Amino acid sequence: MSPRLSPLLSTLALAALLATGPAVAQNTGRNFTVQPQAAGTATQQRVALVIGNNNYADAPLNNPLNDAKAIAKALEAAGFQVILKLNANHKDMMGAVREFGSRLRQGGSGLFYFAGHGMQIKGRNYLIPVGADIQREDEVAYQAMDAQAVLDKMESAGNGTNLMILDACRNNPFARSFRSATQGLAQMEAPVGTLVAFATAPGSVSSDGSGQHGLYTEHLLRLMRAPGMKVEDVFKQVRVAVRKESQGKQIPWESTSLEGDFYFLAPRQAEASAAAAAPAPSAQPEAVEQAFWDAVKDSSSPAELQAFLRRYPQSRFAALAQQRVLSLSMPAPTPTPAAQALRPAAQVPPAAAAIPLPEAGPRQSAQADAAVLASLASPPKGWTPRPQPTWLGRPLRPVKASAPALPAGHRIWPRPPSPRPPAKSAPPVA
């Protein structure tokens, strides 16, 4: 391959790459491979554990099952692998948390969601399973699941990002048999890379809702489906909506130590997913042809233009390329003596052309030199006026001539007289 064609081929490869859209380039030794990449494709796994309990014997709830099912469906749409548990007992909940932690050890993002009864005992939060037999306050730690155990499981997995969402701040169903009258859940400190979200502020009680979903989860479902919204912004908007609808009685609260950006749905993830499912578009022929022609149209090499004609013989630029090849292939004409004689003389400024240039010779008068110098804007370089000619110490005067006619400013000088021979002296008289 000609060395001059290498930049041309590089230009064509770049044009084809730009025409096909985003791609992944791999350099394997001397081979450079371009592979199309679907935009918005998730590069890390997402795992979620969703638990919804409402079938409590002493204080059944209305919406936790609906909330858990809807959250699981929304998370699946966002790319999560969901472990869903409904009306789970203590054993089922502990087994699901163990499976959840094992999956998180493979990396990625984790999310834990619980809807049901929860309570705080001595500053620790407990999630109540279905079928729990709790008669006294000191039995809660053995019959319920400690929320801190879920955080510990996520922290020990060592993955990057974790979310815990607790819609469990409802009325304590065992408050009558407990000595303490503390309501709601206690504040929890989020480990590094974790966000903990509560349906209401610590020590407060949330509403189970009068519709199909709880008040908190209803707004969470709506906002987590918005593409391109960071998780912190999602919970801010949820807090505003819940506070307004509850007239300030319920204010959601979060504790966060996230270090990176997290999205339930990345910007335009739905469009990106549809584009990834479609076949990769091929390079547009017009774009490649235009790039090829732009690269060679000003070239001084006939080989590059001929390569374009071989590739695109029916191109709209074919006639221009052929004309360019013909002009580059023709040898430059050699000028003949006749052509050199017909060349125009060098142009002289009009002011200088109208002035008669002085002729060489001793008969040019000093007055004429002075007149020529005075008429010139600038005298010729290196030219100085000649001194006035004299004969035997006397200046010579110009004589007008009748023929032939001479140009203005020229004079004919008379021949100087021959010197007289010295007079012969008489010989001395003897």
PDB file of N, CA and C in Angstrom, residues 57-58 119 121 128 131-144 172-180:
ATOM      1  N   ALA A  57     -51.670 -10.833  62.961  1.00  0.00           N
ATOM      2  CA  ALA A  57     -52.830 -11.337  63.712  1.00  0.00           C
ATOM      3  C   ALA A  57     -53.457 -10.247  64.572  1.00  0.00           C
ATOM      4  N   ASP A  58     -52.638  -9.427  65.217  1.00  0.00           N
ATOM      5  CA  ASP A  58     -53.171  -8.428  66.147  1.00  0.00           C
ATOM      6  C   ASP A  58     -53.513  -7.111  65.462  1.00  0.00           C
ATOM      7  N   MET A 119     -40.786  -1.214  64.788  1.00  0.00           N
ATOM      8  CA  MET A 119     -40.749  -0.524  66.080  1.00  0.00           C
ATOM      9  C   MET A 119     -39.305  -0.348  66.517  1.00  0.00           C
ATOM     10  N   ILE A 121     -36.788  -0.389  69.918  1.00  0.00           N
ATOM     11  CA  ILE A 121     -36.615  -0.817  71.306  1.00  0.00           C
ATOM     12  C   ILE A 121     -35.193  -0.452  71.713  1.00  0.00           C
ATOM     13  N   ILE A 128     -41.055  -6.344  61.977  1.00  0.00           N
ATOM     14  CA  ILE A 128     -41.888  -7.405  62.544  1.00  0.00           C
ATOM     15  C   ILE A 128     -42.301  -8.377  61.446  1.00  0.00           C
ATOM     16  N   GLY A 131     -46.662 -13.665  61.936  1.00  0.00           N
ATOM     17  CA  GLY A 131     -46.668 -14.819  62.848  1.00  0.00           C
ATOM     18  C   GLY A 131     -45.793 -14.636  64.071  1.00  0.00           C
ATOM     19  N   ALA A 132     -45.270 -13.437  64.295  1.00  0.00           N
ATOM     20  CA  ALA A 132     -44.430 -13.213  65.482  1.00  0.00           C
ATOM     21  C   ALA A 132     -45.295 -13.250  66.739  1.00  0.00           C
ATOM     22  N   ASP A 133     -44.838 -13.990  67.754  1.00  0.00           N
ATOM     23  CA  ASP A 133     -45.551 -14.105  69.023  1.00  0.00           C
ATOM     24  C   ASP A 133     -44.804 -13.264  70.061  1.00  0.00           C
ATOM     25  N   ILE A 134     -45.186 -12.003  70.129  1.00  0.00           N
ATOM     26  CA  ILE A 134     -44.500 -11.052  71.008  1.00  0.00           C
ATOM     27  C   ILE A 134     -45.461 -10.647  72.117  1.00  0.00           C
ATOM     28  N   GLN A 135     -45.127 -10.985  73.347  1.00  0.00           N
ATOM     29  CA  GLN A 135     -45.960 -10.660  74.503  1.00  0.00           C
ATOM     30  C   GLN A 135     -45.331  -9.567  75.362  1.00  0.00           C
ATOM     31  N   ARG A 136     -44.019  -9.511  75.354  1.00  0.00           N
ATOM     32  CA  ARG A 136     -43.321  -8.533  76.177  1.00  0.00           C
ATOM     33  C   ARG A 136     -42.283  -7.802  75.318  1.00  0.00           C
ATOM     34  N   GLU A 137     -41.870  -6.648  75.834  1.00  0.00           N
ATOM     35  CA  GLU A 137     -40.908  -5.834  75.108  1.00  0.00           C
ATOM     36  C   GLU A 137     -39.569  -6.518  74.938  1.00  0.00           C
ATOM     37  N   ASP A 138     -39.163  -7.315  75.930  1.00  0.00           N
ATOM     38  CA  ASP A 138     -37.859  -7.974  75.844  1.00  0.00           C
ATOM     39  C   ASP A 138     -37.838  -9.153  74.882  1.00  0.00           C
ATOM     40  N   GLU A 139     -38.975  -9.481  74.306  1.00  0.00           N
ATOM     41  CA  GLU A 139     -39.034 -10.592  73.357  1.00  0.00           C
ATOM     42  C   GLU A 139     -38.870 -10.143  71.899  1.00  0.00           C
ATOM     43  N   VAL A 140     -38.870  -8.852  71.693  1.00  0.00           N
ATOM     44  CA  VAL A 140     -38.821  -8.341  70.320  1.00  0.00           C
ATOM     45  C   VAL A 140     -37.519  -8.734  69.637  1.00  0.00           C
ATOM     46  N   ALA A 141     -36.399  -8.648  70.336  1.00  0.00           N
ATOM     47  CA  ALA A 141     -35.097  -8.944  69.725  1.00  0.00           C
ATOM     48  C   ALA A 141     -35.004 -10.376  69.239  1.00  0.00           C
ATOM     49  N   TYR A 142     -35.839 -11.283  69.784  1.00  0.00           N
ATOM     50  CA  TYR A 142     -35.777 -12.699  69.414  1.00  0.00           C
ATOM     51  C   TYR A 142     -36.868 -13.080  68.417  1.00  0.00           C
ATOM     52  N   GLN A 143     -37.919 -12.278  68.324  1.00  0.00           N
ATOM     53  CA  GLN A 143     -39.029 -12.586  67.439  1.00  0.00           C
ATOM     54  C   GLN A 143     -39.048 -11.734  66.168  1.00  0.00           C
ATOM     55  N   ALA A 144     -38.286 -10.648  66.135  1.00  0.00           N
ATOM     56  CA  ALA A 144     -38.270  -9.734  64.980  1.00  0.00           C
ATOM     57  C   ALA A 144     -36.857  -9.665  64.397  1.00  0.00           C
ATOM     58  N   ASN A 172     -47.406   1.063  66.649  1.00  0.00           N
ATOM     59  CA  ASN A 172     -46.884  -0.138  67.290  1.00  0.00           C
ATOM     60  C   ASN A 172     -48.059  -1.015  67.739  1.00  0.00           C
ATOM     61  N   PRO A 173     -48.202  -2.223  67.170  1.00  0.00           N
ATOM     62  CA  PRO A 173     -49.346  -3.061  67.550  1.00  0.00           C
ATOM     63  C   PRO A 173     -49.220  -3.639  68.954  1.00  0.00           C
ATOM     64  N   PHE A 174     -48.035  -3.565  69.549  1.00  0.00           N
ATOM     65  CA  PHE A 174     -47.833  -4.141  70.885  1.00  0.00           C
ATOM     66  C   PHE A 174     -47.617  -3.056  71.940  1.00  0.00           C
ATOM     67  N   ALA A 175     -48.040  -1.853  71.648  1.00  0.00           N
ATOM     68  CA  ALA A 175     -47.764  -0.739  72.555  1.00  0.00           C
ATOM     69  C   ALA A 175     -48.433  -0.941  73.911  1.00  0.00           C
ATOM     70  N   ARG A 176     -49.568  -1.609  73.970  1.00  0.00           N
ATOM     71  CA  ARG A 176     -50.284  -1.762  75.247  1.00  0.00           C
ATOM     72  C   ARG A 176     -49.503  -2.627  76.232  1.00  0.00           C
ATOM     73  N   SER A 177     -48.761  -3.611  75.729  1.00  0.00           N
ATOM     74  CA  SER A 177     -48.036  -4.519  76.615  1.00  0.00           C
ATOM     75  C   SER A 177     -46.603  -4.077  76.874  1.00  0.00           C
ATOM     76  N   PHE A 178     -46.188  -2.900  76.277  1.00  0.00           N
ATOM     77  CA  PHE A 178     -44.821  -2.436  76.454  1.00  0.00           C
ATOM     78  C   PHE A 178     -44.802  -1.333  77.507  1.00  0.00           C
ATOM     79  N   ARG A 179     -43.717  -1.294  78.241  1.00  0.00           N
ATOM     80  CA  ARG A 179     -43.569  -0.246  79.247  1.00  0.00           C
ATOM     81  C   ARG A 179     -43.240   1.093  78.615  1.00  0.00           C
ATOM     82  N   SER A 180     -42.448   1.100  77.543  1.00  0.00           N
ATOM     83  CA  SER A 180     -42.107   2.352  76.876  1.00  0.00           C
ATOM     84  C   SER A 180     -43.179   2.706  75.865  1.00  0.00           C
TER      85      SER A 180
END
